[in-house]
């Protein structure tokens, strides 16, 4: 009986530590507080070089634009897709999700790819 309790305790402890572990991608996103846009490959850029993203542990993010506008919202990961849900700050208080695929990521930075409203593939490099 004692062995059964010990086994159950170890099993519960193992399961709780696995649930708290972050994926490697989440660790990279949260390893640095501010990420800067260093390169943009697209015809009509939504992002500009020098803009910063602050990604917080509590799943909030802030996007500082070069025109002094500050946007924010919540971020989630779905596999290798980063979903940024912007708060619209209008009367309707809409929440606008943008889905980006994360490509070539590491501790130095990562690349986001997405499709613009004209269905053209665009790339943004953050470091």
Coordinates of C-alpha atoms in Angstrom, one line a residue:
X1 CA 0.0 0.0 0.0
X2 CA 2.8 2.3 0.8
X3 CA 4.4 1.7 -2.6
X4 CA 1.2 2.5 -4.3
X5 CA 1.0 6.0 -2.6
X6 CA 4.6 6.6 -3.4
X7 CA 4.1 5.7 -7.0
X8 CA 1.0 7.9 -7.3
X9 CA 2.8 10.8 -5.7
X10 CA 5.7 10.5 -8.1
X11 CA 3.3 10.2 -11.1
X12 CA 1.4 13.4 -10.0
X13 CA 4.6 15.3 -9.5
X14 CA 5.9 14.3 -12.9
X15 CA 2.7 15.3 -14.6
X16 CA 2.6 18.7 -12.9
X17 CA 6.1 19.6 -13.9
X18 CA 5.5 18.6 -17.5
X19 CA 2.4 20.8 -17.7
X20 CA 4.5 23.8 -16.5
X21 CA 7.3 23.3 -19.0
X22 CA 7.2 25.8 -21.9
X23 CA 7.8 24.7 -25.5
X24 CA 11.2 25.7 -26.9
X25 CA 9.4 28.2 -29.1
X26 CA 7.7 29.9 -26.1
X27 CA 11.1 30.0 -24.4
X28 CA 12.6 31.8 -27.3
X29 CA 9.7 34.3 -27.5
X30 CA 10.0 35.0 -23.8
X31 CA 13.8 35.0 -23.6
X32 CA 14.0 38.6 -24.6
X33 CA 11.6 41.3 -23.5
X34 CA 11.8 43.5 -26.6
X35 CA 12.1 42.3 -30.2
X36 CA 13.0 44.7 -33.0
X37 CA 12.1 44.5 -36.6
X38 CA 15.4 44.4 -38.5
X39 CA 14.3 43.5 -42.1
X40 CA 11.0 43.5 -44.0
X41 CA 10.6 41.6 -47.3
X42 CA 7.3 42.6 -49.0
X43 CA 5.9 45.0 -51.6
X44 CA 3.6 46.9 -49.3
X45 CA 5.0 46.6 -45.8
X46 CA 2.8 46.5 -42.7
X47 CA 5.9 46.5 -40.5
X48 CA 8.7 49.0 -40.7
X49 CA 12.3 48.6 -39.7
X50 CA 12.9 49.7 -36.1
X51 CA 9.4 48.9 -34.7
X52 CA 9.5 46.9 -31.5
X53 CA 7.4 44.1 -30.0
X54 CA 7.2 43.5 -26.3
X55 CA 6.1 39.9 -25.6
X56 CA 5.3 39.3 -21.9
X57 CA 4.9 36.1 -20.0
X58 CA 1.3 36.8 -19.1
X59 CA 0.4 36.4 -22.8
X60 CA 0.1 40.1 -23.5
X61 CA 2.1 42.0 -26.2
X62 CA 2.7 45.6 -27.2
X63 CA 3.6 46.7 -30.7
X64 CA 5.4 50.1 -30.8
X65 CA 5.1 51.6 -34.3
X66 CA 7.5 54.1 -35.7
X67 CA 4.7 56.7 -36.0
X68 CA 4.4 56.7 -32.2
X69 CA 1.3 54.6 -32.2
X70 CA 1.2 51.8 -29.6
X71 CA -0.9 48.8 -30.2
X72 CA -1.5 45.8 -28.0
X73 CA -3.4 42.7 -27.3
X74 CA -2.8 39.0 -26.5
X75 CA -0.6 36.4 -28.1
X76 CA -1.0 32.6 -28.4
X77 CA 1.0 29.8 -30.0
X78 CA -0.6 27.1 -32.1
X79 CA 2.2 24.8 -33.1
X80 CA 4.5 27.1 -35.1
X81 CA 1.8 29.7 -35.7
X82 CA 2.0 32.9 -33.6
X83 CA -1.5 34.5 -33.3
X84 CA -1.5 38.1 -32.3
X85 CA -5.0 39.3 -31.3
X86 CA -5.0 43.1 -31.4
X87 CA -7.4 45.2 -29.4
X88 CA -9.1 47.7 -31.7
X89 CA -9.8 50.5 -29.2
X90 CA -12.9 51.6 -31.1
X91 CA -16.5 51.8 -29.8
X92 CA -17.1 48.2 -30.9
X93 CA -14.0 46.9 -29.0
X94 CA -13.3 44.4 -31.6
X95 CA -10.5 41.9 -31.3
X96 CA -8.6 41.4 -34.5
X97 CA -6.4 38.2 -34.9
X98 CA -3.4 38.1 -37.2
X99 CA -1.8 34.7 -37.8
X100 CA 1.9 34.5 -38.5
X101 CA 4.0 31.4 -39.3
X102 CA 7.3 31.3 -37.4
X103 CA 10.2 30.2 -39.5
X104 CA 13.9 29.9 -38.7
X105 CA 13.8 30.7 -35.0
X106 CA 16.6 30.8 -32.5
X107 CA 17.9 32.8 -29.5
X108 CA 19.2 35.5 -31.9
X109 CA 15.8 36.1 -33.6
X110 CA 13.1 34.6 -35.8
X111 CA 11.3 35.2 -39.1
X112 CA 7.5 35.6 -39.4
X113 CA 5.8 34.9 -42.7
X114 CA 2.2 35.9 -43.4
X115 CA -0.1 36.7 -46.3
X116 CA -1.3 40.2 -46.8
X117 CA -4.8 41.3 -48.0
X118 CA -3.7 40.7 -51.6
X119 CA -2.7 37.2 -50.8
X120 CA 1.1 37.9 -51.3
X121 CA 3.5 36.2 -49.0
X122 CA 5.5 38.6 -46.8
X123 CA 8.4 38.1 -44.4
X124 CA 9.5 40.0 -41.3
X125 CA 12.7 39.4 -39.4
X126 CA 12.8 40.1 -35.7
X127 CA 15.9 40.2 -33.5

